[in-house]
mmCIF file of C-alpha atoms in Angstrom:
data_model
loop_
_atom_site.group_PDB
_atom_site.id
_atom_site.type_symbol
_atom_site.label_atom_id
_atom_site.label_comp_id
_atom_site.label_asym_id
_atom_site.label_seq_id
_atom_site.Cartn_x
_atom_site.Cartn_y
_atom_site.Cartn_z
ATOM 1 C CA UNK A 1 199.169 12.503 51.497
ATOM 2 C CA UNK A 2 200.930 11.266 48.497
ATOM 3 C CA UNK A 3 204.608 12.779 48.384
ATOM 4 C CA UNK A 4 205.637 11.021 51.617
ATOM 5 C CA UNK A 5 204.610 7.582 50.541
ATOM 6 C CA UNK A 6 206.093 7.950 47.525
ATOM 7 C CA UNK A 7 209.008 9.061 48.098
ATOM 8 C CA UNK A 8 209.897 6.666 51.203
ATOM 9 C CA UNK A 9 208.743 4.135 48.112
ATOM 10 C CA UNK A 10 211.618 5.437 46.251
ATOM 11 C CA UNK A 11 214.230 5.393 49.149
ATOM 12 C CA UNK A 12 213.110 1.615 50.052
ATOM 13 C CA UNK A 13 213.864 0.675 46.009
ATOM 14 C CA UNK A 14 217.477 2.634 46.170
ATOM 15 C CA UNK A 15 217.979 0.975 49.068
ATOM 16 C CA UNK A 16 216.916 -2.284 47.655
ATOM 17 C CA UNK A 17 219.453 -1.923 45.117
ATOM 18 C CA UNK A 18 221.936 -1.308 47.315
ATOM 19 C CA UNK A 19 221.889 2.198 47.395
ATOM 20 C CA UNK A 20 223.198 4.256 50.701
ATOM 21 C CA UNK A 21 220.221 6.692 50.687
ATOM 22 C CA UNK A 22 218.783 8.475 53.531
ATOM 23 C CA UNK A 23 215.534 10.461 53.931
ATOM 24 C CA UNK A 24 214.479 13.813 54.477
ATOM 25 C CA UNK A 25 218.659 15.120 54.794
ATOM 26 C CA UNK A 26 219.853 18.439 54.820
ATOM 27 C CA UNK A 27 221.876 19.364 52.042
ATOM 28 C CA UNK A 28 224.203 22.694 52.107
ATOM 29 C CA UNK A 29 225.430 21.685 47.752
ATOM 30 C CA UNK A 30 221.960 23.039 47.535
ATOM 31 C CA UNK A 31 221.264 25.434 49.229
ATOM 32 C CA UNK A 32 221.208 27.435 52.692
ATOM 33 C CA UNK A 33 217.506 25.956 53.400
ATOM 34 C CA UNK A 34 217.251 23.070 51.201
ATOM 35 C CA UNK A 35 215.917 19.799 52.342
ATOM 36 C CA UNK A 36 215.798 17.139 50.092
ATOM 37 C CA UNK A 37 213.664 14.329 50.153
ATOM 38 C CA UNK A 38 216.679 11.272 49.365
ATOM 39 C CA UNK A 39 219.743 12.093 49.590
ATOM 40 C CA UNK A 40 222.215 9.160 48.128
ATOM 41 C CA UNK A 41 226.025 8.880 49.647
ATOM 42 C CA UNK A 42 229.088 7.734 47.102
ATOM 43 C CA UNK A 43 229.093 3.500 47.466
ATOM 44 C CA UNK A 44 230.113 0.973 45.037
ATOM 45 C CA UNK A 45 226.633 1.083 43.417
ATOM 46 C CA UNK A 46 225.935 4.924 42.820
ATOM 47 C CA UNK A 47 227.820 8.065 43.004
ATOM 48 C CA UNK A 48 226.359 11.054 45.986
ATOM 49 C CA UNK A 49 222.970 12.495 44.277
ATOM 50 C CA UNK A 50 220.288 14.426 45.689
ATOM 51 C CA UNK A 51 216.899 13.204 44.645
ATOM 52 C CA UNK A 52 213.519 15.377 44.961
ATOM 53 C CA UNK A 53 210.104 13.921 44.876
ATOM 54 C CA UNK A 54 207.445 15.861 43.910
ATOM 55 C CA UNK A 55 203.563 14.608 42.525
ATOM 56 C CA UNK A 56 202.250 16.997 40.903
ATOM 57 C CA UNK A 57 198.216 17.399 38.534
ATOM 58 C CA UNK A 58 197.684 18.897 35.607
ATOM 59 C CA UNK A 59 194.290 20.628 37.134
ATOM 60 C CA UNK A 60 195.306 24.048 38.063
ATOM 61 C CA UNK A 61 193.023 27.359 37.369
ATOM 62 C CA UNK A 62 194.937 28.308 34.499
ATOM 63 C CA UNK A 63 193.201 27.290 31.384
ATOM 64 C CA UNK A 64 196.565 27.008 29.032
ATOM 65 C CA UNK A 65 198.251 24.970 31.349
ATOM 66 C CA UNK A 66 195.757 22.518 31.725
ATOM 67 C CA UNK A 67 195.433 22.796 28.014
ATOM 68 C CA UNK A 68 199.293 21.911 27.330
ATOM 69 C CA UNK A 69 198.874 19.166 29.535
ATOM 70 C CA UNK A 70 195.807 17.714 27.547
ATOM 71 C CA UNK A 71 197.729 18.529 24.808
ATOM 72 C CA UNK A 72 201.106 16.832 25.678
ATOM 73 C CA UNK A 73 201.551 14.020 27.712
ATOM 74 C CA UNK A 74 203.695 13.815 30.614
ATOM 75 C CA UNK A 75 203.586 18.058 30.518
ATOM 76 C CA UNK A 76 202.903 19.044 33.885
ATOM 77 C CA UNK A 77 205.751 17.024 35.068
ATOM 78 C CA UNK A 78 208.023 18.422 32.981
ATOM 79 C CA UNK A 79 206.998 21.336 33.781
ATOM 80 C CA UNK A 80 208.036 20.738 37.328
ATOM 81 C CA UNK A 81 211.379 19.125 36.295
ATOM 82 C CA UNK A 82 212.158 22.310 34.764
ATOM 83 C CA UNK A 83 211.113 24.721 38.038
ATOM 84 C CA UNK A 84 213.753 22.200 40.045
ATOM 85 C CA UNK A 85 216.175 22.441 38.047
ATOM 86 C CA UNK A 86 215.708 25.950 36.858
ATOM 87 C CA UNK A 87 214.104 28.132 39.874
ATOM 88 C CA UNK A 88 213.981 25.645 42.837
ATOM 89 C CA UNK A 89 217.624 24.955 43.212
ATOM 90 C CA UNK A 90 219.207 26.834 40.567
ATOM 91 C CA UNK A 91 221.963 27.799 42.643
ATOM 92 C CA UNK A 92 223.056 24.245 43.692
ATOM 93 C CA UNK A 93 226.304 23.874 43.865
ATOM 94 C CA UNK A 94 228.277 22.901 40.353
ATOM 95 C CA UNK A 95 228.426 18.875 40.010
ATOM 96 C CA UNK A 96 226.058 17.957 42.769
ATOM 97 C CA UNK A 97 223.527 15.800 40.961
ATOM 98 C CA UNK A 98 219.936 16.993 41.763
ATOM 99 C CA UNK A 99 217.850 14.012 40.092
ATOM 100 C CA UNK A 100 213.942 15.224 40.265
ATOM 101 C CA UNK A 101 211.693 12.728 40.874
ATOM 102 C CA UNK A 102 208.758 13.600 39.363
ATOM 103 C CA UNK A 103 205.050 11.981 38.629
ATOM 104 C CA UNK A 104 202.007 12.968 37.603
ATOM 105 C CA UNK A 105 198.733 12.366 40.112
ATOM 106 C CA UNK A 106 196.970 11.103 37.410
ATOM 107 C CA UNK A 107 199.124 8.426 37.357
ATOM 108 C CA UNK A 108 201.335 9.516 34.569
ATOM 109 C CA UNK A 109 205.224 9.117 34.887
ATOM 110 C CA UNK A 110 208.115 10.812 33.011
ATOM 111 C CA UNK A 111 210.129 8.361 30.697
ATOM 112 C CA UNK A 112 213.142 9.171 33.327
ATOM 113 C CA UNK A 113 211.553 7.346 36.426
ATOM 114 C CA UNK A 114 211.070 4.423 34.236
ATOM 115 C CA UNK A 115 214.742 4.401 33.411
ATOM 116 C CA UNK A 116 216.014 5.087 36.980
ATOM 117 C CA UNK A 117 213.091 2.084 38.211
ATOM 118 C CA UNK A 118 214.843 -0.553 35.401
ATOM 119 C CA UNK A 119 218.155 0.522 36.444
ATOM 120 C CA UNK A 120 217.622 0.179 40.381
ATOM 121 C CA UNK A 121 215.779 -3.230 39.532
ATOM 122 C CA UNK A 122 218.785 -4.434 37.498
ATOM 123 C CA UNK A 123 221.182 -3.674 40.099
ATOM 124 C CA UNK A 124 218.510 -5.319 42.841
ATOM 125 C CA UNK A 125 218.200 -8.567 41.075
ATOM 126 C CA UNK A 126 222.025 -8.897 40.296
ATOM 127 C CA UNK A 127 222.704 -8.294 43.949
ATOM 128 C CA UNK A 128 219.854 -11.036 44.887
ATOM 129 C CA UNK A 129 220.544 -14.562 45.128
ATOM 130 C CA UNK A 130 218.127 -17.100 43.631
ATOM 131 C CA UNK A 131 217.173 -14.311 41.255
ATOM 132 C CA UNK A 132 218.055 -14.298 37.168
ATOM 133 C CA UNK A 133 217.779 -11.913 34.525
ATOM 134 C CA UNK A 134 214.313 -12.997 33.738
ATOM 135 C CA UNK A 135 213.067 -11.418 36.901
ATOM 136 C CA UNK A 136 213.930 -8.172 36.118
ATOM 137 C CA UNK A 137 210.703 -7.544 34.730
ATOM 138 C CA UNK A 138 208.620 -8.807 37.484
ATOM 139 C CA UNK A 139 210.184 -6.655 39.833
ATOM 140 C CA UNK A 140 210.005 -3.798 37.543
ATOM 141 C CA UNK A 141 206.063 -3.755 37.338
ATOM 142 C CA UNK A 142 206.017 -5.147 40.972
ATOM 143 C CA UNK A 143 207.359 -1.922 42.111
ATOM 144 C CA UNK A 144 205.380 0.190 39.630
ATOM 145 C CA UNK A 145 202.351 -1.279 41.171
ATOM 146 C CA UNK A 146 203.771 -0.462 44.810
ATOM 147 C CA UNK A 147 204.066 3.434 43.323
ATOM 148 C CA UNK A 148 200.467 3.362 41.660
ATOM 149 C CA UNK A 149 198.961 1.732 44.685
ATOM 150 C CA UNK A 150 200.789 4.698 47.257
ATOM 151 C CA UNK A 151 199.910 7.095 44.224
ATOM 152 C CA UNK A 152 195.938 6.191 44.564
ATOM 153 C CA UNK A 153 195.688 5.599 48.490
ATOM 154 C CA UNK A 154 197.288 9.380 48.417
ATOM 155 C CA UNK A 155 194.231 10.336 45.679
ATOM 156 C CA UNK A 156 191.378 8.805 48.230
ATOM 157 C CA UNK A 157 193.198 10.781 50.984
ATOM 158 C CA UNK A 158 193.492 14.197 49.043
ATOM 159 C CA UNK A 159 189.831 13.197 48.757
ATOM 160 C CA UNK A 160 188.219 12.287 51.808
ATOM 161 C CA UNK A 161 190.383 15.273 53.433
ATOM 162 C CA UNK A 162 188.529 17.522 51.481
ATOM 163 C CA UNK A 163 184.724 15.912 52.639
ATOM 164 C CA UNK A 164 184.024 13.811 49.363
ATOM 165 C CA UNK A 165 181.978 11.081 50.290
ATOM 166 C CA UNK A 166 181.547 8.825 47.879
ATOM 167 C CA UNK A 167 178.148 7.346 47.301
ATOM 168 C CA UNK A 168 176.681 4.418 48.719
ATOM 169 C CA UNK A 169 177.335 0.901 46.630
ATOM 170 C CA UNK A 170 173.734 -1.032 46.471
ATOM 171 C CA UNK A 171 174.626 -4.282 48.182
ATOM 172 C CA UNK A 172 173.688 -6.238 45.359
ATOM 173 C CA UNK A 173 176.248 -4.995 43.088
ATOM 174 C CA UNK A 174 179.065 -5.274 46.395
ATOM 175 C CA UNK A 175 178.523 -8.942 46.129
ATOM 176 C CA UNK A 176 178.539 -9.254 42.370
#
């Protein structure tokens, strides 16, 4: 409910910035099995990558873990940063670029992905005409938005799919 969304989010930004990405490829650098959610071919704008979303929460059953995430901001994510790079696809092949592309449900993102989303914005609003240098910000929290809004739709959905209802709004306050 939310890694789909956000990663075909992702692909459509790389792709914006002129990126050749394609989804949901087969990779053998990685692995026998792997399938990787972008996978980015050499062009004049980026070098061949492998990128691999993943959302994950810092509510799990063990206590210490949701502890260190209290504790630390931005924990659980790194967390799962370190499992990809580590455990997941440890045996990737030498110099194939596995970029983890990770975010928090709670709507908490690693300082990478806001480094990779300035970078692909930079390189979207040179390559777009009619657009300066002072519009790299807009489209930087334009697309942050886009990944909050698929990030909460994907929240309601977890949601609903697991009966929550939520209670009834009186219709005086809808109309408020």
């Amino acid at each position: 409910f939310r890694h789909n969304p956000v990663a075909e989010e992702r692909c459509r930004f790389l792709r914006q910035a002129g990126w050749f990405v394609e989804l949901e490829q087969r990779d053998p650098s990685m692995g026998q099995a792997a399938r990787l959610d972008v996978v980015e071919y050499a062009s004049a704008e980026g070098i061949a990558a492998a990128y691999d979303v993943s959302v994950v929460t810092a509510l799990r059953a063990d206590r210490r873990f949701v502890a260190r995430c209290a504790a630390t901001p931005g924990y659980a994510a790194a967390a799962r940063v370190h499992h990809k790079l580590h455990t997941q696809y440890a045996g990737r092949v030498l110099g194939a670029p596995l970029v983890p592309l990770v975010v928090e449900a709670g709507g908490r993102w690693p300082p990478d992905a806001e480094l990779l989303l300035r970078q692909l914005a930079r390189a979207y609003v040179r390559r777009t005409a009619g657009l300066g240098c002072d519009a790299l910000g807009a489209v930087v929290a334009r697309w942050s938005a886009r990944l909050s809004v698929v990030l909460i739709r994907g929240g309601a959905a977890v949601l609903r799919r697991a009966g929550f209802v939520a209670p009834p709004v009186a219709r005086a306050a809808r109309f408020a």
